[in-house]
Amino acid sequence: MEQPPPALSQVVLKMHSRCDLACDHCYVYEHADSSWRGRPRAVSQEILAATAARIAEHARAHRLPRVRVVLHGGEPLLAGPALLRRAGEELYRALRGVCALDLRIHTNGVLLDEEFCELFRELGIRVGVSLDGDRASNDRHRRYADGRSSHARVLAAVALLTRPRYRELFAGLLCTIDIDNDPVAVHDALAALRPPRVDFLLPHATWDTPPPRPPGSPTPYADWLDTVYRRWEAGGRAFPVRLFESVHRTLRGASSVTESLGLAPADLVVVETDGTFEQADSLKTAYDGAPATGLNVFDHGLDDVLGHPGVLARQKGIEALCARCTACPVVQHCGGGLYAHRYRTGSGFDNPSVYCPDLMALIMNIRGHESLRAPAAAPGAGPDALDGGSGQPLEPADFEELAAGFGGAAAVDRLALAQLDLNRELLAAVGGRVDPGDPRAGAAWELLLDLDAAAPHALETALTHPYFRPWALGVLGGRGPDTLAGGLAELAAAAALRARRADTVVVPLRRGTLRLPGIGRALLPGGAEEAEMTAESYGFTVRCGGQRLRMGWSEGLDGRTPHWEPVRLFEADGWTVALEDTDPLRDRYQWPVEDRLPATGARAWATGLAAAWSLIRRQLPRYAPGMAAGLRAITPLTPRPGSDTSATCRDAFGAVGAARPADPAPLALLLVHEFQHVKLGAVLDCCDLYDPEDTGRYYAPWREDPRPLGGLFQGTYAHLAVTDFWRVRRTLADGPAERGRAEAEFARRRQQTTDAVDTLARCGSLSALGKRFVAGMGESAAAWRDERVAPEALTGARSSVRSHRDAWRARNAPRA
């Protein structure tokens, strides 16, 4: 069954078709397309209303949880505050009750002032600013028509956005690369502005008009970016870089966060000032009229745009790439580069990117940096070094951040790298158990060794699947040769498929199920005990019981054949997580797992996750980056009547189990709570925080039974996030009853967490690192002690905790 094209969830709305700068690298005015000359300068109110209605129509039909609209130009601020207000109001009015609106504006910044910022603050419009670095770098291209510099005005705009009143509006900086600029000076100038994010963009070019390439290096753009990367790394990754983040994500099997890399389908449409729909603006660099669709907001809907041949061509992922790209070892990461950069007269877009050598070098450089970035601890560092022997030690700043209860993307990335090293060691140990007389296990092990040499990233992605480690530990614990051979074959098949290698792998079936960890499962007819799987360019073929079944590798809500059930991926702002309801090994929790969700159930999860993730990003922003980096799989659990249900498996890094609550707030709480357990488990794999020989049992203020020291540690760390959740909710709850409940929960959880931290600090079994970690938790708890709560909530919390302790002592007192 062919999947329908994905929905269009990003709209670029052109507010003004002219600009107050004359940037000579601009794709609108300085490249092949000249359609701007015949368009109205400003969009009309009628077009704004029609556009908003079309977006709402599309969002409702496709049940989109969120739509991003970017107000753009030319220079959108030339439209003026009144028209920008009208755009925001029309969009909010049309989408009210339909879906969430992520509204942004992209500007050169020279007109930005307090009036605009107050408007954007009122309407929740986030602002991205174009800036190419220091003054010399910026002035190379971004000048007024009379040659004057724009740099000082742009810096003033950024300074305005970094004021406390407007800081939340600042979306980031966009920097177009010029290899004649000093990369270190560019990086340092941008870093000094403390941006929330930076986008480095390759200058638009095609095979007809290639980018400048000075003699001396075949990959000057990769070299320039590599210098920036090293400087960024040396500075502690002080801000996210979308290009680098996208490579990091694709290297570990997730989706890119930029259209210039990766294989994700295009989900963007442009509305010009005359109301016409166009494809991405970057196509203006290809040829005159390249982005045109012939459609408009008055006569056509966004579903009509989805059916346009040019848009359809950008939905096919790897199938749309030329033969040279599909055979490339980095195609899963590069994705052929930006679509517009592939254009050549005569062959259209059926070419590699004009930046092909640079993209390959960039990806390989970053992969090399990631593999070497954290050397092993020095000899003699002792048991309290920030290293568990994995070769990926935590840096001190990461440790302190995690101890406080948080942990950003960089810290969690390092935990993930340490987990990958542990999984590699486990795989080597499992390989040592292979019986030379077992042809199935031997063949799978040889293929894994070959993949490790030829396509290591494909193997590493397979190894990061959360349920690899529980399986490996089971094998090493003596589950038997059949489990060993089958698991190795499943792992080899999944890695071969990710590498797009045409290896044939014989895979034992699990009650008629072909398991491809992290990818999906095939339910095969006929009662066979094994199947042959062969990867192909666009999917794979399974031979089983005399049948040959060809399956597409789909990551949507439904598979392409009746037999194939892919892992579904949910994607939101900066977060990709799998709904893992296919893996036969996912039953690792104390509550039963759900069977494969129907499409309606998967959509309900997607809607719930979108709302919960939005809440986490807005209300608990210190938890969001780490969660986006490390929470990769959610296994749906069967709900318990009358109670929220969630759990973690100690050895399944990156996964949580949960039953979906009806409301987003409880789901957000479950995710934040359980991911605390995931983070702490990974920290404990790196660092010895307490004496494992401590067999004592300790009081936990939220449990009726005494807990071992490790259990108290886990519970306290999780309660940091739970307390923080209620701390924030009491200021945002709707109505006095909900506010009163949140106030009471915060007061009670604060008391419980403080008491638990004190118990840990006094236990006498902490290592030096453990004392530092508990001190970090204590500092977070202490910061809440001075926050005022209603007297009745405070009294109730103290009474509840005292009663619980008295009852616990009575139940657990020694018997005479």
mmCIF file with all atom_site columns, C-alpha atoms in Angstrom, residues 279-401:
data_model
loop_
_atom_site.group_PDB
_atom_site.id
_atom_site.type_symbol
_atom_site.label_atom_id
_atom_site.label_alt_id
_atom_site.label_comp_id
_atom_site.label_asym_id
_atom_site.label_entity_id
_atom_site.label_seq_id
_atom_site.pdbx_PDB_ins_code
_atom_site.Cartn_x
_atom_site.Cartn_y
_atom_site.Cartn_z
_atom_site.occupancy
_atom_site.B_iso_or_equiv
_atom_site.pdbx_formal_charge
_atom_site.auth_seq_id
_atom_site.auth_comp_id
_atom_site.auth_asym_id
_atom_site.auth_atom_id
_atom_site.pdbx_PDB_model_num
ATOM 1   C CA . GLN A 1 279 ? 8.099  25.709 -3.875  1.00 0.00 ? 279 GLN A CA 1
ATOM 2   C CA . ALA A 1 280 ? 11.126 26.470 -1.703  1.00 0.00 ? 280 ALA A CA 1
ATOM 3   C CA . ASP A 1 281 ? 12.797 29.814 -2.407  1.00 0.00 ? 281 ASP A CA 1
ATOM 4   C CA . SER A 1 282 ? 16.160 28.119 -2.921  1.00 0.00 ? 282 SER A CA 1
ATOM 5   C CA . LEU A 1 283 ? 14.870 26.888 -6.298  1.00 0.00 ? 283 LEU A CA 1
ATOM 6   C CA . LYS A 1 284 ? 15.064 30.471 -7.541  1.00 0.00 ? 284 LYS A CA 1
ATOM 7   C CA . THR A 1 285 ? 18.780 29.769 -8.027  1.00 0.00 ? 285 THR A CA 1
ATOM 8   C CA . ALA A 1 286 ? 18.110 27.035 -10.615 1.00 0.00 ? 286 ALA A CA 1
ATOM 9   C CA . TYR A 1 287 ? 16.323 28.773 -13.483 1.00 0.00 ? 287 TYR A CA 1
ATOM 10  C CA . ASP A 1 288 ? 13.708 31.452 -14.035 1.00 0.00 ? 288 ASP A CA 1
ATOM 11  C CA . GLY A 1 289 ? 10.337 30.156 -12.869 1.00 0.00 ? 289 GLY A CA 1
ATOM 12  C CA . ALA A 1 290 ? 11.746 27.036 -11.175 1.00 0.00 ? 290 ALA A CA 1
ATOM 13  C CA . PRO A 1 291 ? 9.711  27.369 -7.955  1.00 0.00 ? 291 PRO A CA 1
ATOM 14  C CA . ALA A 1 292 ? 6.406  28.195 -9.692  1.00 0.00 ? 292 ALA A CA 1
ATOM 15  C CA . THR A 1 293 ? 3.419  25.870 -9.290  1.00 0.00 ? 293 THR A CA 1
ATOM 16  C CA . GLY A 1 294 ? 0.660  27.709 -11.166 1.00 0.00 ? 294 GLY A CA 1
ATOM 17  C CA . LEU A 1 295 ? -1.501 27.512 -8.027  1.00 0.00 ? 295 LEU A CA 1
ATOM 18  C CA . ASN A 1 296 ? -2.847 30.229 -5.721  1.00 0.00 ? 296 ASN A CA 1
ATOM 19  C CA . VAL A 1 297 ? -4.558 30.579 -2.358  1.00 0.00 ? 297 VAL A CA 1
ATOM 20  C CA . PHE A 1 298 ? -7.914 31.610 -3.797  1.00 0.00 ? 298 PHE A CA 1
ATOM 21  C CA . ASP A 1 299 ? -8.429 28.708 -6.195  1.00 0.00 ? 299 ASP A CA 1
ATOM 22  C CA . HIS A 1 300 ? -6.346 25.908 -4.708  1.00 0.00 ? 300 HIS A CA 1
ATOM 23  C CA . GLY A 1 301 ? -5.699 24.218 -1.386  1.00 0.00 ? 301 GLY A CA 1
ATOM 24  C CA . LEU A 1 302 ? -2.479 22.892 0.064   1.00 0.00 ? 302 LEU A CA 1
ATOM 25  C CA . ASP A 1 303 ? -3.483 19.365 -0.976  1.00 0.00 ? 303 ASP A CA 1
ATOM 26  C CA . ASP A 1 304 ? -3.341 20.645 -4.566  1.00 0.00 ? 304 ASP A CA 1
ATOM 27  C CA . VAL A 1 305 ? 0.204  21.834 -3.874  1.00 0.00 ? 305 VAL A CA 1
ATOM 28  C CA . LEU A 1 306 ? 1.073  18.369 -2.551  1.00 0.00 ? 306 LEU A CA 1
ATOM 29  C CA . GLY A 1 307 ? 0.007  16.915 -5.879  1.00 0.00 ? 307 GLY A CA 1
ATOM 30  C CA . HIS A 1 308 ? 2.230  19.216 -7.934  1.00 0.00 ? 308 HIS A CA 1
ATOM 31  C CA . PRO A 1 309 ? 4.941  17.224 -9.776  1.00 0.00 ? 309 PRO A CA 1
ATOM 32  C CA . GLY A 1 310 ? 7.730  19.389 -8.410  1.00 0.00 ? 310 GLY A CA 1
ATOM 33  C CA . VAL A 1 311 ? 6.546  18.875 -4.858  1.00 0.00 ? 311 VAL A CA 1
ATOM 34  C CA . LEU A 1 312 ? 5.976  15.151 -5.395  1.00 0.00 ? 312 LEU A CA 1
ATOM 35  C CA . ALA A 1 313 ? 9.557  14.812 -6.636  1.00 0.00 ? 313 ALA A CA 1
ATOM 36  C CA . ARG A 1 314 ? 10.776 16.080 -3.258  1.00 0.00 ? 314 ARG A CA 1
ATOM 37  C CA . GLN A 1 315 ? 8.752  13.540 -1.276  1.00 0.00 ? 315 GLN A CA 1
ATOM 38  C CA . LYS A 1 316 ? 10.535 10.426 -2.548  1.00 0.00 ? 316 LYS A CA 1
ATOM 39  C CA . GLY A 1 317 ? 13.625 10.531 -0.388  1.00 0.00 ? 317 GLY A CA 1
ATOM 40  C CA . ILE A 1 318 ? 16.356 8.248  -1.667  1.00 0.00 ? 318 ILE A CA 1
ATOM 41  C CA . GLU A 1 319 ? 14.231 7.208  -4.647  1.00 0.00 ? 319 GLU A CA 1
ATOM 42  C CA . ALA A 1 320 ? 14.580 10.717 -6.081  1.00 0.00 ? 320 ALA A CA 1
ATOM 43  C CA . LEU A 1 321 ? 18.385 10.674 -5.995  1.00 0.00 ? 321 LEU A CA 1
ATOM 44  C CA . CYS A 1 322 ? 20.673 9.923  -8.896  1.00 0.00 ? 322 CYS A CA 1
ATOM 45  C CA . ALA A 1 323 ? 22.551 6.620  -9.124  1.00 0.00 ? 323 ALA A CA 1
ATOM 46  C CA . ARG A 1 324 ? 25.780 8.151  -7.886  1.00 0.00 ? 324 ARG A CA 1
ATOM 47  C CA . CYS A 1 325 ? 24.014 9.345  -4.711  1.00 0.00 ? 325 CYS A CA 1
ATOM 48  C CA . THR A 1 326 ? 22.229 6.072  -3.977  1.00 0.00 ? 326 THR A CA 1
ATOM 49  C CA . ALA A 1 327 ? 25.528 4.212  -4.121  1.00 0.00 ? 327 ALA A CA 1
ATOM 50  C CA . CYS A 1 328 ? 27.254 6.681  -1.791  1.00 0.00 ? 328 CYS A CA 1
ATOM 51  C CA . PRO A 1 329 ? 28.137 5.491  1.743   1.00 0.00 ? 329 PRO A CA 1
ATOM 52  C CA . VAL A 1 330 ? 26.978 8.759  3.348   1.00 0.00 ? 330 VAL A CA 1
ATOM 53  C CA . VAL A 1 331 ? 23.673 9.126  1.492   1.00 0.00 ? 331 VAL A CA 1
ATOM 54  C CA . GLN A 1 332 ? 21.654 8.556  4.689   1.00 0.00 ? 332 GLN A CA 1
ATOM 55  C CA . HIS A 1 333 ? 23.347 11.603 6.215   1.00 0.00 ? 333 HIS A CA 1
ATOM 56  C CA . CYS A 1 334 ? 23.774 13.840 3.192   1.00 0.00 ? 334 CYS A CA 1
ATOM 57  C CA . GLY A 1 335 ? 20.488 13.017 1.450   1.00 0.00 ? 335 GLY A CA 1
ATOM 58  C CA . GLY A 1 336 ? 21.852 14.421 -1.788  1.00 0.00 ? 336 GLY A CA 1
ATOM 59  C CA . GLY A 1 337 ? 22.191 17.890 -0.286  1.00 0.00 ? 337 GLY A CA 1
ATOM 60  C CA . LEU A 1 338 ? 19.806 20.766 -0.927  1.00 0.00 ? 338 LEU A CA 1
ATOM 61  C CA . TYR A 1 339 ? 17.507 19.993 -3.860  1.00 0.00 ? 339 TYR A CA 1
ATOM 62  C CA . ALA A 1 340 ? 18.287 23.259 -5.670  1.00 0.00 ? 340 ALA A CA 1
ATOM 63  C CA . HIS A 1 341 ? 22.034 22.604 -5.531  1.00 0.00 ? 341 HIS A CA 1
ATOM 64  C CA . ARG A 1 342 ? 21.633 19.522 -7.751  1.00 0.00 ? 342 ARG A CA 1
ATOM 65  C CA . TYR A 1 343 ? 20.421 21.430 -10.829 1.00 0.00 ? 343 TYR A CA 1
ATOM 66  C CA . ARG A 1 344 ? 22.181 21.226 -14.179 1.00 0.00 ? 344 ARG A CA 1
ATOM 67  C CA . THR A 1 345 ? 20.804 22.226 -17.559 1.00 0.00 ? 345 THR A CA 1
ATOM 68  C CA . GLY A 1 346 ? 19.939 19.083 -19.510 1.00 0.00 ? 346 GLY A CA 1
ATOM 69  C CA . SER A 1 347 ? 19.646 16.699 -16.565 1.00 0.00 ? 347 SER A CA 1
ATOM 70  C CA . GLY A 1 348 ? 17.550 18.845 -14.250 1.00 0.00 ? 348 GLY A CA 1
ATOM 71  C CA . PHE A 1 349 ? 17.878 17.804 -10.618 1.00 0.00 ? 349 PHE A CA 1
ATOM 72  C CA . ASP A 1 350 ? 19.064 14.251 -11.371 1.00 0.00 ? 350 ASP A CA 1
ATOM 73  C CA . ASN A 1 351 ? 22.596 15.013 -10.173 1.00 0.00 ? 351 ASN A CA 1
ATOM 74  C CA . PRO A 1 352 ? 24.577 15.024 -6.950  1.00 0.00 ? 352 PRO A CA 1
ATOM 75  C CA . SER A 1 353 ? 24.834 18.306 -5.101  1.00 0.00 ? 353 SER A CA 1
ATOM 76  C CA . VAL A 1 354 ? 27.301 20.770 -6.551  1.00 0.00 ? 354 VAL A CA 1
ATOM 77  C CA . TYR A 1 355 ? 28.750 20.637 -3.013  1.00 0.00 ? 355 TYR A CA 1
ATOM 78  C CA . CYS A 1 356 ? 29.021 16.833 -3.073  1.00 0.00 ? 356 CYS A CA 1
ATOM 79  C CA . PRO A 1 357 ? 32.742 16.563 -2.142  1.00 0.00 ? 357 PRO A CA 1
ATOM 80  C CA . ASP A 1 358 ? 32.302 19.126 0.633   1.00 0.00 ? 358 ASP A CA 1
ATOM 81  C CA . LEU A 1 359 ? 29.273 17.369 2.107   1.00 0.00 ? 359 LEU A CA 1
ATOM 82  C CA . MET A 1 360 ? 31.055 14.026 2.196   1.00 0.00 ? 360 MET A CA 1
ATOM 83  C CA . ALA A 1 361 ? 34.142 15.576 3.777   1.00 0.00 ? 361 ALA A CA 1
ATOM 84  C CA . LEU A 1 362 ? 32.026 17.482 6.312   1.00 0.00 ? 362 LEU A CA 1
ATOM 85  C CA . ILE A 1 363 ? 30.197 14.335 7.422   1.00 0.00 ? 363 ILE A CA 1
ATOM 86  C CA . MET A 1 364 ? 33.373 12.292 7.670   1.00 0.00 ? 364 MET A CA 1
ATOM 87  C CA . ASN A 1 365 ? 35.156 15.093 9.554   1.00 0.00 ? 365 ASN A CA 1
ATOM 88  C CA . ILE A 1 366 ? 32.366 15.378 12.099  1.00 0.00 ? 366 ILE A CA 1
ATOM 89  C CA . ARG A 1 367 ? 32.224 11.630 12.490  1.00 0.00 ? 367 ARG A CA 1
ATOM 90  C CA . GLY A 1 368 ? 35.952 11.642 13.179  1.00 0.00 ? 368 GLY A CA 1
ATOM 91  C CA . HIS A 1 369 ? 35.622 14.446 15.723  1.00 0.00 ? 369 HIS A CA 1
ATOM 92  C CA . GLU A 1 370 ? 32.831 12.619 17.524  1.00 0.00 ? 370 GLU A CA 1
ATOM 93  C CA . SER A 1 371 ? 34.818 9.399  17.766  1.00 0.00 ? 371 SER A CA 1
ATOM 94  C CA . LEU A 1 372 ? 37.840 11.187 19.230  1.00 0.00 ? 372 LEU A CA 1
ATOM 95  C CA . ARG A 1 373 ? 36.332 14.033 21.230  1.00 0.00 ? 373 ARG A CA 1
ATOM 96  C CA . ALA A 1 374 ? 36.535 12.406 24.711  1.00 0.00 ? 374 ALA A CA 1
ATOM 97  C CA . PRO A 1 375 ? 39.814 10.578 25.451  1.00 0.00 ? 375 PRO A CA 1
ATOM 98  C CA . ALA A 1 376 ? 39.975 7.904  28.100  1.00 0.00 ? 376 ALA A CA 1
ATOM 99  C CA . ALA A 1 377 ? 40.785 8.913  31.642  1.00 0.00 ? 377 ALA A CA 1
ATOM 100 C CA . ALA A 1 378 ? 44.453 9.192  32.446  1.00 0.00 ? 378 ALA A CA 1
ATOM 101 C CA . PRO A 1 379 ? 46.136 6.219  34.120  1.00 0.00 ? 379 PRO A CA 1
ATOM 102 C CA . GLY A 1 380 ? 45.857 6.408  37.850  1.00 0.00 ? 380 GLY A CA 1
ATOM 103 C CA . ALA A 1 381 ? 42.821 8.682  37.724  1.00 0.00 ? 381 ALA A CA 1
ATOM 104 C CA . GLY A 1 382 ? 41.216 6.528  40.382  1.00 0.00 ? 382 GLY A CA 1
ATOM 105 C CA . PRO A 1 383 ? 37.669 5.287  40.944  1.00 0.00 ? 383 PRO A CA 1
ATOM 106 C CA . ASP A 1 384 ? 36.300 8.806  41.327  1.00 0.00 ? 384 ASP A CA 1
ATOM 107 C CA . ALA A 1 385 ? 37.358 9.916  37.835  1.00 0.00 ? 385 ALA A CA 1
ATOM 108 C CA . LEU A 1 386 ? 34.474 10.894 35.590  1.00 0.00 ? 386 LEU A CA 1
ATOM 109 C CA . ASP A 1 387 ? 34.849 7.705  33.585  1.00 0.00 ? 387 ASP A CA 1
ATOM 110 C CA . GLY A 1 388 ? 33.472 4.238  33.910  1.00 0.00 ? 388 GLY A CA 1
ATOM 111 C CA . GLY A 1 389 ? 36.072 2.720  31.610  1.00 0.00 ? 389 GLY A CA 1
ATOM 112 C CA . SER A 1 390 ? 33.999 3.292  28.478  1.00 0.00 ? 390 SER A CA 1
ATOM 113 C CA . GLY A 1 391 ? 36.465 5.746  26.961  1.00 0.00 ? 391 GLY A CA 1
ATOM 114 C CA . GLN A 1 392 ? 33.769 8.452  26.919  1.00 0.00 ? 392 GLN A CA 1
ATOM 115 C CA . PRO A 1 393 ? 34.178 10.312 30.223  1.00 0.00 ? 393 PRO A CA 1
ATOM 116 C CA . LEU A 1 394 ? 31.775 12.973 31.362  1.00 0.00 ? 394 LEU A CA 1
ATOM 117 C CA . GLU A 1 395 ? 33.238 16.434 31.417  1.00 0.00 ? 395 GLU A CA 1
ATOM 118 C CA . PRO A 1 396 ? 33.036 18.220 34.780  1.00 0.00 ? 396 PRO A CA 1
ATOM 119 C CA . ALA A 1 397 ? 30.494 20.757 33.508  1.00 0.00 ? 397 ALA A CA 1
ATOM 120 C CA . ASP A 1 398 ? 28.297 17.905 32.240  1.00 0.00 ? 398 ASP A CA 1
ATOM 121 C CA . PHE A 1 399 ? 28.509 16.155 35.587  1.00 0.00 ? 399 PHE A CA 1
ATOM 122 C CA . GLU A 1 400 ? 27.480 19.255 37.522  1.00 0.00 ? 400 GLU A CA 1
ATOM 123 C CA . GLU A 1 401 ? 24.625 19.941 35.112  1.00 0.00 ? 401 GLU A CA 1
#
